[in-house]
Amino acid sequence: MSDPGVPILGTVLRAWRTPTSEGCQLRTQDGSLTLYGPLPPVTPGCTLRAWTQGSTLTRAERVITPYELARTFYSRIRAPRQAAALKVLPALGPDPHHTITQDAATLASRVPPSLARALTRHARRESRLYGALQALADLGLPPEHTHALLNQYGAGAPAAFRKQPYLAIRHGIPLRVLDHAARLQGLSTFDPRRGPALAYELTRRAALEYGHTCLPLPVLAGELRDSHALDDDEAQQAIEDALNGQLLLEDAQAVFLPEQHRVEAWLADDIARLMASTPARVSVPATPGLTTEQRAAVLLAAGTAVSVITGGPGTGKTTTLRALLDALDAANLRSVLCAPTGKAASRMQQSTGRDATTLHRLLSYDGHKFSSGILPGDVFVVDEVSMASNALLGALLRSVRDGARVILVGDEDQLPPIDPGHPLAALTRTVPTGRLTQTHRQAAGSPILTLASQLISGESPAQTGVPFIGAKSAEDIVRLVQARQGQARPMILTAGRAGPLGVDALNLALQAALNPGDTRLRAGDPILVTRNNHNTGLMNGMTGLVIGAGKQVTCIIEDTEHTFSPGDPTLTLAYAMTIHRSQGSEWPDIIVTLAPEHERLLSRQLAYTAVTRAKEALTASGLRAAWTHAAHTGAPRRYSQLETFLKR
């Protein structure tokens, strides 16, 4: 047991904060410790000074090291020197800034001359900025949260932050970080200046965590009262101060983050602009094999500027789309096919026999912004549009000329996009929509579609023909996979990351059983790209296979070979993935496992999306109670005013 009077100094490996637990894993000189108790705002890699009694934290404070300050300071060097500057910092000791400014001999021995000159020039020109970083750290603001503040105020950032720390909420700094800094400056959490920041934080969290573009005024006031102990007057004052200070905007009896309001309003304006235009006329010939509602959908899309074609699996969306594209080709119109993800675009290309691309590639997304130019093309067809957020669909429509057609194809019963907004829901109620409801004769008896139909209708699954195998742990799923000797490995889909049936546990257990070894990634492992990289063309959500692992990891991703460092955080195992991640993809054989520990995530839309990823074979797994709960639970409402804006 450690001496409660002597602090422990270590590096945070991971930290967690849940409604029932808070703590961290700390690497010290004596090894790794798991500690439980209240923490200041920390991130992996930062230094923590902790006072403990056994494994319980009695006090903890973050230590801002000179290296952290230097990394933030020299990350402000402009490209192309920035990457090289950050790469050499570890070679300059625990205080790189001191080495650069005070130890020319060491600098010259460890850094190429041209880069050394760039570092010293930056240190000399921006010396006041380094002082501001130090001052902000003394005020309790860690360096990773200072970029936007320094961009606005420069060397005056400490004075501005000291005067009103809570206004920094507009720069994306979490309220918890500002609360910690405010306490260090002697401010109480009951200080009225905190109220507007709290209203902003709740609205921001609603967007980032739940996909809302706004919150109705009564909902925000109720959250301030019920969850944060403000009385009616204080809640109203907090909202008014946030609006008056332009932290939030009010429209249609709802409050928005300014950026979310701009995106939603612009999307509505572009839809209205396109709908008011007159596209070229298209003659639709009779197409053998189309049902009445499929032909009606073709005629609708051929005759309107903006339209939606929606339907579940087996209703013939692909057949309808092919007939529509043939009619557009016959009219000498250039069609551009796209989808929100690489997998969805690849499926679209295979099913239509025409080139298709991702929306991000089409719009030349560079990791920060979309291109703003007008796209060449007469017709823009977006598949899997249920996955498109306000920002993504808005970026496309802003780039479509007047007189062009936009055809949006998707399944309105699937999950909404991860990012804020749910434009498909609003569009099916405001623009011409062709609904495909009739299941094809060859698909009507499918056990997969029978289960999907029961789930989306809110019925408890029963007598579907889909086998159910109970499972309570990752080992149960491993045994289920291993029992399929001689068969291709199925994809495992689950609702969440944590827990015994979460993605993390499943991936580790499946890798250990199916591809044992002692490295993080091994030849033969399926992998998932988790971050966009526009230098390599790799996008979040792409999948691939490791073909070599050593000093470098070599992967085949979408028929192209790529190399990574063994610890590259943008790659993760993909024996299993979350259902949200699976949208837009299909596999021949799938095991879907639903577990009670993911109850907060379960809904009929989630389960429906999961089972409809299976093309040929499906096994339901987990606990029956979790499947029943999912079938009886509708997806949480997603707040948006897009429909209101479109009807103005």
XYZ file of C-alpha atoms in Angstrom:
648
model
C 0.000 0.000 0.000
C 1.350 3.450 -0.930
C 2.048 6.134 1.641
C -1.031 8.415 1.532
C 1.209 11.427 2.144
C 3.583 10.712 -0.746
C 2.232 11.310 -4.257
C 2.718 8.924 -7.175
C 3.849 10.372 -10.494
C 2.928 8.533 -13.661
C 1.675 8.611 -17.228
C -2.019 8.076 -17.904
C -2.517 5.037 -20.132
C -6.281 5.274 -20.160
C -8.982 7.016 -18.171
C -12.709 6.458 -17.803
C -15.645 8.304 -16.365
C -19.063 6.636 -16.205
C -22.132 7.288 -14.056
C -20.902 4.622 -11.616
C -17.111 4.709 -11.839
C -14.170 7.001 -12.479
C -10.497 6.190 -12.598
C -7.417 5.595 -14.688
C -4.625 3.217 -15.497
C -1.306 4.803 -14.625
C 2.183 3.780 -15.722
C 4.775 4.539 -13.045
C 8.425 3.662 -12.501
C 7.281 0.600 -10.553
C 4.793 -0.663 -13.135
C 1.150 -0.167 -14.014
C -1.532 0.794 -11.478
C -5.308 0.918 -11.766
C -6.693 3.691 -9.579
C -10.303 4.596 -8.795
C -11.614 7.987 -7.792
C -12.196 11.555 -9.020
C -9.785 12.842 -11.642
C -9.017 16.237 -13.122
C -9.522 16.405 -16.908
C -6.867 14.064 -18.345
C -6.054 12.417 -21.654
C -3.921 9.338 -22.415
C -0.251 10.274 -22.388
C -0.507 13.128 -19.919
C 1.267 13.168 -16.532
C -0.685 12.742 -13.302
C 0.377 13.322 -9.710
C -1.814 11.146 -7.498
C -2.275 10.654 -3.759
C -3.752 7.265 -2.946
C -4.929 4.922 -0.268
C -4.540 1.494 -1.782
C -6.195 1.691 -5.194
C -8.371 4.671 -4.207
C -7.479 8.166 -5.360
C -7.701 10.662 -2.520
C -6.385 13.546 -4.632
C -5.050 13.953 -8.148
C -3.673 16.786 -10.206
C -2.511 16.953 -13.780
C 1.088 18.012 -14.326
C 1.659 20.009 -17.516
C 5.146 19.062 -18.647
C 7.546 21.220 -20.665
C 7.360 18.581 -23.406
C 3.561 18.992 -23.702
C 3.947 22.759 -23.966
C 6.637 22.376 -26.615
C 4.593 19.927 -28.660
C 1.652 22.326 -28.755
C 3.862 25.341 -29.456
C 5.826 23.769 -32.313
C 2.708 22.190 -33.821
C 1.903 25.769 -34.838
C 4.771 25.796 -37.340
C 3.260 25.913 -40.772
C 3.436 23.006 -43.208
C 5.574 21.508 -44.640
C 7.859 21.928 -41.602
C 5.215 21.008 -39.025
C 5.394 17.211 -39.366
C 9.211 17.218 -39.312
C 9.264 19.523 -36.271
C 6.983 17.271 -34.261
C 8.963 14.197 -35.290
C 12.272 15.519 -33.892
C 10.940 16.847 -30.574
C 11.476 13.555 -28.672
C 15.178 13.716 -29.571
C 15.513 17.100 -27.870
C 14.952 15.886 -24.325
C 12.204 16.454 -21.751
C 12.218 20.238 -22.430
C 12.616 20.663 -26.199
C 11.906 24.410 -26.066
C 14.856 24.933 -23.718
C 17.089 22.905 -26.042
C 15.964 24.903 -29.082
C 16.397 28.302 -27.429
C 19.325 27.691 -25.048
C 21.387 24.715 -26.252
C 22.516 25.331 -29.820
C 25.128 22.560 -29.712
C 22.627 19.822 -28.825
C 20.145 21.179 -31.344
C 22.743 21.151 -34.125
C 23.817 17.595 -33.293
C 20.293 16.158 -33.422
C 18.392 18.177 -36.037
C 19.159 18.916 -39.711
C 20.360 22.517 -40.186
C 17.367 23.781 -42.183
C 14.892 22.387 -39.643
C 16.960 23.745 -36.741
C 16.752 27.202 -38.303
C 12.983 26.858 -38.702
C 12.588 25.828 -35.040
C 14.725 28.666 -33.679
C 13.033 31.186 -35.958
C 9.593 30.056 -34.721
C 10.748 30.199 -31.088
C 12.101 33.714 -31.551
C 9.139 35.134 -33.482
C 6.464 33.559 -31.304
C 8.114 33.841 -27.899
C 5.115 35.706 -26.446
C 2.873 32.882 -27.610
C 4.967 30.343 -25.690
C 4.600 32.543 -22.625
C 0.836 32.575 -23.177
C 0.803 28.762 -23.292
C 2.622 28.634 -19.957
C 0.243 31.174 -18.428
C -2.826 29.285 -19.640
C -1.423 26.077 -18.139
C -0.997 27.901 -14.814
C -4.658 28.937 -15.084
C -5.655 25.284 -15.447
C -6.101 25.081 -19.226
C -4.140 22.141 -20.710
C -2.221 22.917 -23.912
C -4.330 20.605 -26.130
C -7.314 22.923 -25.542
C -5.567 26.213 -26.351
C -5.380 26.292 -30.174
C -8.582 28.195 -30.958
C -8.110 30.544 -27.989
C -4.597 31.434 -29.146
C -5.803 31.885 -32.717
C -8.333 34.492 -31.577
C -6.458 36.314 -28.830
C -2.794 35.540 -29.484
C -0.595 36.476 -26.553
C -3.625 38.118 -24.929
C -5.325 34.734 -24.447
C -4.422 34.387 -20.721
C -5.947 37.778 -19.905
C -9.142 36.954 -21.811
C -9.377 33.538 -20.188
C -8.761 34.919 -16.710
C -11.475 37.550 -17.184
C -14.196 35.102 -18.291
C -13.093 31.458 -18.491
C -16.556 30.185 -19.383
C -16.693 32.142 -22.648
C -13.995 29.763 -23.927
C -16.777 27.194 -24.343
C -17.328 28.668 -27.829
C -13.858 27.419 -28.797
C -14.791 23.785 -28.291
C -13.295 23.400 -24.820
C -15.356 20.922 -22.751
C -17.274 22.357 -19.823
C -15.557 19.935 -17.451
C -12.173 21.403 -18.399
C -13.482 24.942 -17.875
C -15.020 23.989 -14.522
C -11.643 22.678 -13.368
C -9.868 25.853 -14.499
C -12.557 28.059 -12.925
C -12.164 26.281 -9.574
C -8.426 26.922 -9.684
C -9.250 30.602 -10.181
C -11.625 30.594 -7.207
C -14.944 30.572 -9.116
C -17.880 28.538 -7.864
C -19.911 26.216 -10.061
C -22.874 28.352 -8.967
C -21.355 31.432 -10.600
C -24.069 32.801 -12.956
C -21.486 33.100 -15.737
C -21.460 29.304 -15.899
C -25.143 29.102 -16.922
C -24.759 30.110 -20.592
C -21.794 27.761 -20.936
C -23.873 24.942 -19.472
C -26.706 25.629 -21.943
C -24.156 25.610 -24.764
C -22.555 22.384 -23.539
C -25.902 20.591 -23.338
C -26.776 21.682 -26.874
C -23.350 20.666 -28.158
C -23.541 17.290 -26.423
C -27.000 16.754 -27.926
C -25.451 17.232 -31.379
C -22.273 15.220 -30.892
C -23.647 12.310 -28.863
C -27.242 12.036 -30.047
C -27.283 13.620 -33.515
C -29.737 16.423 -32.682
C -29.303 19.592 -34.734
C -31.148 21.609 -32.084
C -33.067 21.319 -28.829
C -36.607 22.662 -28.369
C -36.599 25.445 -25.791
C -38.682 23.462 -23.259
C -36.363 20.453 -23.616
C -33.236 22.495 -22.920
C -34.889 24.313 -19.993
C -36.043 20.982 -18.586
C -32.554 19.512 -18.844
C -31.091 22.507 -17.019
C -33.670 22.095 -14.264
C -33.911 18.353 -13.895
C -30.306 17.281 -14.436
C -28.367 20.349 -13.304
C -30.412 21.704 -10.387
C -31.193 25.146 -11.822
C -34.541 26.601 -10.840
C -36.945 27.921 -13.497
C -35.615 31.476 -13.406
C -31.977 30.369 -13.497
C -32.630 28.020 -16.413
C -34.403 30.738 -18.372
C -31.629 33.231 -17.600
C -28.946 30.774 -18.704
C -30.665 30.291 -22.066
C -31.260 34.033 -22.538
C -27.621 34.829 -21.719
C -26.436 32.142 -24.147
C -28.638 33.620 -26.884
C -27.647 37.215 -26.119
C -23.984 36.235 -26.092
C -24.460 34.440 -29.440
C -23.296 31.139 -28.012
C -26.631 29.777 -29.254
C -29.224 30.815 -31.841
C -33.012 30.544 -31.578
C -35.233 29.619 -34.509
C -38.623 27.885 -34.695
C -38.842 27.648 -30.889
C -35.571 25.710 -30.733
C -31.983 26.555 -29.848
C -29.077 25.692 -32.151
C -25.338 25.819 -32.115
C -24.629 28.528 -34.720
C -22.871 26.044 -37.014
C -25.737 23.538 -36.856
C -28.262 26.256 -37.662
C -26.224 27.392 -40.643
C -25.916 23.832 -42.002
C -29.615 23.022 -41.555
C -30.819 26.343 -42.991
C -28.486 26.093 -45.990
C -29.619 22.528 -46.659
C -33.243 23.660 -46.692
C -32.384 26.582 -48.995
C -30.580 24.332 -51.478
C -33.416 21.812 -51.542
C -35.886 24.637 -52.207
C -33.601 26.103 -54.894
C -33.324 22.806 -56.757
C -37.022 22.010 -56.443
C -37.859 25.387 -57.971
C -35.740 24.644 -61.050
C -36.895 22.820 -64.163
C -34.809 19.778 -65.151
C -34.627 18.395 -68.683
C -37.571 16.239 -69.714
C -37.086 12.496 -69.709
C -39.209 9.969 -71.565
C -39.587 6.701 -69.666
C -40.211 3.672 -71.911
C -42.117 0.647 -70.702
C -39.755 -1.646 -68.800
C -40.714 -5.318 -68.578
C -40.588 -6.805 -65.087
C -41.258 -3.646 -63.077
C -44.101 -3.705 -60.588
C -46.659 -0.917 -60.569
C -45.034 0.864 -57.639
C -41.522 0.435 -59.118
C -42.623 2.054 -62.401
C -44.354 4.813 -60.429
C -41.082 5.493 -58.614
C -39.188 5.654 -61.931
C -41.709 8.106 -63.388
C -41.598 10.208 -60.218
C -37.811 10.507 -60.196
C -37.670 11.128 -63.967
C -40.173 13.965 -63.711
C -38.976 15.905 -60.650
C -35.883 17.831 -59.647
C -35.484 16.301 -56.174
C -36.979 12.935 -55.264
C -36.625 10.063 -52.822
C -36.959 6.338 -53.533
C -37.274 4.369 -50.325
C -37.953 0.747 -49.510
C -36.785 -2.144 -47.417
C -34.692 -5.130 -48.498
C -36.250 -7.246 -51.213
C -38.541 -4.492 -52.514
C -36.508 -3.892 -55.663
C -34.717 -0.581 -55.106
C -31.835 -1.770 -57.269
C -34.140 -2.962 -60.070
C -35.970 0.366 -59.957
C -32.721 2.314 -60.009
C -31.340 0.415 -62.983
C -34.517 1.095 -64.988
C -34.349 4.769 -64.036
C -30.675 5.064 -65.014
C -31.397 3.424 -68.384
C -34.058 6.073 -69.061
C -31.697 8.866 -68.068
C -28.940 7.436 -70.283
C -31.384 7.286 -73.206
C -32.062 11.011 -72.685
C -28.297 11.691 -72.970
C -28.101 12.885 -69.387
C -24.893 12.381 -67.434
C -25.583 10.554 -64.181
C -23.216 10.741 -61.189
C -23.585 7.867 -58.721
C -22.356 8.196 -55.159
C -22.846 6.940 -51.603
C -21.734 7.969 -48.098
C -19.155 5.154 -47.667
C -16.701 3.229 -49.791
C -18.492 -0.068 -49.178
C -21.856 1.422 -50.181
C -20.340 2.980 -53.309
C -18.751 -0.355 -54.254
C -22.091 -2.154 -53.840
C -23.815 0.532 -55.905
C -21.257 0.096 -58.686
C -21.667 -3.697 -58.678
C -25.470 -3.607 -58.673
C -25.895 -0.930 -61.381
C -22.910 -1.726 -63.606
C -21.942 1.952 -63.543
C -19.117 3.852 -61.861
C -19.871 5.064 -58.357
C -17.818 6.952 -55.808
C -18.060 8.206 -52.239
C -19.559 11.581 -51.499
C -16.298 12.594 -49.823
C -14.267 11.855 -52.950
C -16.840 13.463 -55.222
C -16.736 16.627 -53.103
C -12.914 16.627 -52.738
C -13.078 16.497 -48.950
C -9.618 17.261 -47.530
C -10.248 16.241 -43.944
C -11.486 19.699 -42.978
C -13.805 21.027 -45.651
C -15.612 20.118 -48.843
C -14.981 21.687 -52.222
C -17.375 24.527 -53.016
C -17.326 24.342 -56.819
C -20.254 23.308 -59.026
C -20.056 19.639 -59.991
C -20.369 18.538 -63.624
C -23.370 16.316 -64.170
C -27.083 16.304 -64.967
C -28.313 13.754 -62.420
C -26.898 12.972 -58.969
C -27.970 9.670 -57.433
C -27.154 9.027 -53.763
C -27.571 5.479 -52.462
C -27.806 4.564 -48.754
C -28.913 8.135 -48.134
C -30.133 7.236 -44.627
C -26.442 7.434 -43.656
C -26.018 11.003 -44.931
C -25.959 13.745 -42.301
C -27.098 17.323 -42.817
C -23.523 18.437 -43.445
C -22.736 15.716 -45.982
C -25.974 16.001 -47.976
C -25.813 19.787 -47.746
C -22.295 19.820 -49.191
C -23.529 17.826 -52.180
C -26.623 19.928 -52.866
C -24.634 23.184 -52.648
C -22.519 21.822 -55.490
C -25.426 20.862 -57.776
C -26.405 23.376 -60.447
C -29.954 24.608 -60.996
C -31.794 22.354 -63.412
C -29.968 19.184 -62.390
C -31.773 16.254 -60.785
C -31.068 14.787 -57.358
C -32.356 11.257 -56.637
C -31.955 9.968 -53.089
C -32.243 6.216 -52.527
C -32.390 4.477 -49.168
C -34.309 2.644 -46.494
C -36.092 5.009 -44.120
C -36.306 2.283 -41.466
C -32.539 2.049 -41.042
C -30.504 3.891 -38.441
C -30.040 7.635 -38.839
C -26.543 8.963 -39.571
C -23.955 9.150 -36.804
C -23.405 12.877 -37.369
C -26.092 15.507 -36.617
C -29.278 15.542 -38.641
C -31.590 13.000 -40.239
C -32.431 14.585 -43.578
C -34.048 11.479 -45.082
C -36.790 11.572 -42.441
C -37.653 15.185 -43.268
C -37.368 14.714 -47.024
C -39.791 11.775 -47.170
C -42.393 14.143 -45.708
C -41.650 17.155 -47.909
C -40.352 16.144 -51.355
C -41.804 13.712 -53.918
C -41.210 10.193 -52.571
C -41.639 6.817 -54.200
C -42.175 4.087 -51.588
C -41.498 0.478 -52.474
C -43.418 -1.789 -50.122
C -44.028 -4.975 -52.099
C -41.522 -7.746 -51.370
C -40.402 -9.699 -54.433
C -41.791 -13.206 -54.749
C -38.313 -14.775 -54.473
C -37.578 -12.819 -51.275
C -40.970 -13.148 -49.615
C -40.132 -16.392 -47.811
C -36.679 -15.303 -46.649
C -36.129 -15.938 -42.914
C -33.894 -12.851 -42.838
C -36.661 -10.608 -44.201
C -39.242 -12.254 -41.944
C -37.149 -11.370 -38.897
C -36.485 -7.865 -40.253
C -40.208 -7.301 -40.771
C -41.069 -8.438 -37.257
C -38.381 -6.242 -35.712
C -39.282 -3.033 -37.534
C -42.967 -3.654 -36.748
C -42.197 -3.847 -33.043
C -43.019 -7.559 -32.718
C -41.046 -9.950 -30.539
C -39.099 -12.226 -32.897
C -40.803 -15.615 -33.233
C -40.808 -18.470 -35.741
C -38.754 -16.599 -38.319
C -36.571 -19.491 -39.446
C -33.451 -17.592 -38.308
C -31.564 -19.763 -35.788
C -31.025 -18.296 -32.324
C -28.053 -19.401 -30.209
C -27.678 -17.974 -26.734
C -24.389 -16.312 -25.799
C -23.197 -14.441 -22.735
C -19.501 -13.971 -23.491
C -17.009 -13.540 -26.299
C -15.924 -17.157 -25.757
C -19.476 -18.286 -26.611
C -19.234 -16.446 -29.925
C -15.798 -17.950 -30.586
C -17.225 -21.444 -30.128
C -20.099 -20.567 -32.459
C -17.650 -19.446 -35.156
C -15.325 -22.430 -34.677
C -18.259 -24.823 -35.031
C -18.563 -23.744 -38.679
C -15.653 -25.854 -39.871
C -14.923 -25.545 -43.553
C -17.117 -22.468 -43.941
C -16.055 -18.880 -44.560
C -15.721 -16.826 -41.384
C -18.931 -14.932 -40.612
C -18.974 -11.239 -39.735
C -19.968 -10.546 -36.135
C -22.165 -7.507 -35.473
C -22.925 -6.133 -32.014
C -24.428 -2.962 -30.600
C -21.591 -1.482 -28.547
C -17.885 -1.518 -27.814
C -17.799 -2.389 -24.107
C -18.792 -5.478 -22.171
C -18.360 -9.235 -22.690
C -20.260 -9.083 -25.998
C -18.836 -5.735 -27.079
C -16.652 -5.189 -30.132
C -13.415 -4.871 -28.158
C -13.806 -8.188 -26.297
C -15.090 -9.993 -29.382
C -12.225 -8.873 -31.606
C -9.544 -9.872 -29.108
C -11.146 -13.264 -28.408
C -11.697 -14.055 -32.088
C -8.158 -13.027 -33.023
C -6.697 -15.173 -30.231
C -8.731 -18.205 -31.331
C -8.571 -17.862 -35.109
C -5.208 -16.176 -35.647
C -3.005 -16.606 -32.538
C 0.212 -14.662 -32.141
C 1.933 -12.073 -29.990
C 1.585 -8.899 -32.056
C -1.319 -6.456 -32.124
C -1.981 -7.037 -35.830
C -1.115 -10.297 -37.590
C -1.102 -11.594 -41.160
C -4.610 -12.813 -41.858
C -6.378 -10.339 -39.555
C -9.349 -8.431 -41.014
C -8.934 -4.727 -40.258
C -11.021 -1.561 -40.233
C -9.823 1.977 -41.013
C -11.100 4.341 -38.307
C -9.922 7.724 -39.577
C -9.851 9.564 -42.903
C -6.429 9.998 -44.506
C -6.648 12.002 -47.696
C -2.946 11.614 -48.425
C -3.432 7.866 -48.871
C -7.070 7.968 -49.980
C -8.126 5.801 -47.043
C -11.456 6.696 -45.481
C -13.073 5.945 -42.160
C -15.021 2.681 -42.486
C -12.919 0.995 -45.176
C -12.051 -2.642 -44.459
C -9.129 -4.791 -45.518
C -6.831 -7.686 -44.680
C -3.373 -7.788 -43.118
C -0.989 -9.653 -45.441
C 2.250 -9.008 -43.556
C 3.229 -7.935 -40.046
C 6.682 -7.067 -38.769
C 8.413 -3.737 -38.530
C 5.664 -2.567 -40.856
C 2.091 -3.830 -41.214
C 1.071 -4.410 -44.826
C -2.627 -4.495 -45.686
C -4.759 -4.894 -48.777
C -7.559 -2.334 -48.590
C -9.979 -2.111 -51.519
C -7.516 -3.925 -53.842
C -4.637 -1.570 -52.990
C -1.609 -2.332 -50.823
C -0.883 0.030 -47.915
C 1.749 -0.012 -45.159
C 1.373 1.182 -41.569
C 3.392 1.257 -38.377
C 2.497 -1.648 -36.027
C 0.877 0.685 -33.500
C -1.020 2.858 -35.983
C -4.192 3.926 -34.122
C -6.154 4.348 -37.357
C -6.350 0.562 -37.779
C -8.412 -1.764 -35.622
C -9.422 -5.412 -35.812
C -12.590 -6.200 -37.760
C -13.562 -9.746 -36.841
C -16.484 -7.920 -35.221
C -17.831 -4.407 -35.661
C -20.623 -2.262 -34.298
C -23.932 -2.240 -36.121
C -23.542 1.492 -36.767
C -20.244 0.749 -38.522
C -21.886 -1.936 -40.650
C -24.335 0.396 -42.381
C -23.873 0.417 -46.131
C -22.178 -3.001 -46.113
C -23.348 -6.565 -46.721
C -21.805 -9.960 -45.988
C -22.852 -13.458 -47.071
C -22.927 -14.751 -43.474
C -23.519 -12.730 -40.303
C -23.895 -13.415 -36.595
C -25.750 -10.608 -34.815
C -25.396 -10.614 -31.045
C -27.485 -8.368 -28.803
C -26.753 -8.074 -25.094
C -28.443 -6.393 -22.103
C -25.332 -4.349 -21.284
C -25.993 -2.397 -24.481
C -29.610 -1.724 -23.536
C -29.221 2.040 -23.949
C -28.251 1.493 -27.590
C -30.844 -1.105 -28.512
C -33.779 -0.204 -30.743
C -35.831 -1.878 -33.444
C -34.046 0.269 -36.057
C -30.661 -0.942 -34.795
C -31.681 -4.618 -34.872
C -33.353 -4.188 -38.279
C -30.232 -2.571 -39.707
C -28.098 -5.412 -38.357
C -30.093 -8.323 -39.734
C -30.518 -6.729 -43.157
C -26.720 -6.695 -43.610
C -26.914 -10.474 -44.226
C -27.168 -11.565 -47.865
C -27.446 -15.338 -47.450
C -27.113 -16.614 -43.876
C -27.953 -15.075 -40.511
C -27.624 -16.301 -36.937
C -29.167 -14.394 -34.039
C -27.229 -14.600 -30.801
C -26.835 -13.030 -27.373
C -29.827 -12.993 -25.025
C -33.450 -13.296 -26.125
C -34.403 -10.571 -23.657
C -32.125 -8.136 -25.486
C -33.756 -8.964 -28.841
C -37.218 -8.496 -27.352
C -36.159 -5.193 -25.788
C -34.803 -4.006 -29.144
C -38.034 -4.952 -30.961
C -40.144 -3.082 -28.416
C -37.966 0.060 -28.360
C -38.204 2.784 -30.976
C -35.146 4.815 -31.858
C -34.825 7.955 -29.742
C -36.316 11.026 -31.355
C -33.787 13.129 -33.230
C -34.527 16.840 -32.965
C -34.285 18.837 -36.179
C -36.087 21.749 -37.800
C -35.315 20.801 -41.392
C -38.935 19.871 -42.108
C -40.090 23.190 -40.623
C -37.570 25.121 -42.719
C -38.660 23.278 -45.886
C -42.324 24.126 -45.268
C -41.761 27.844 -44.747
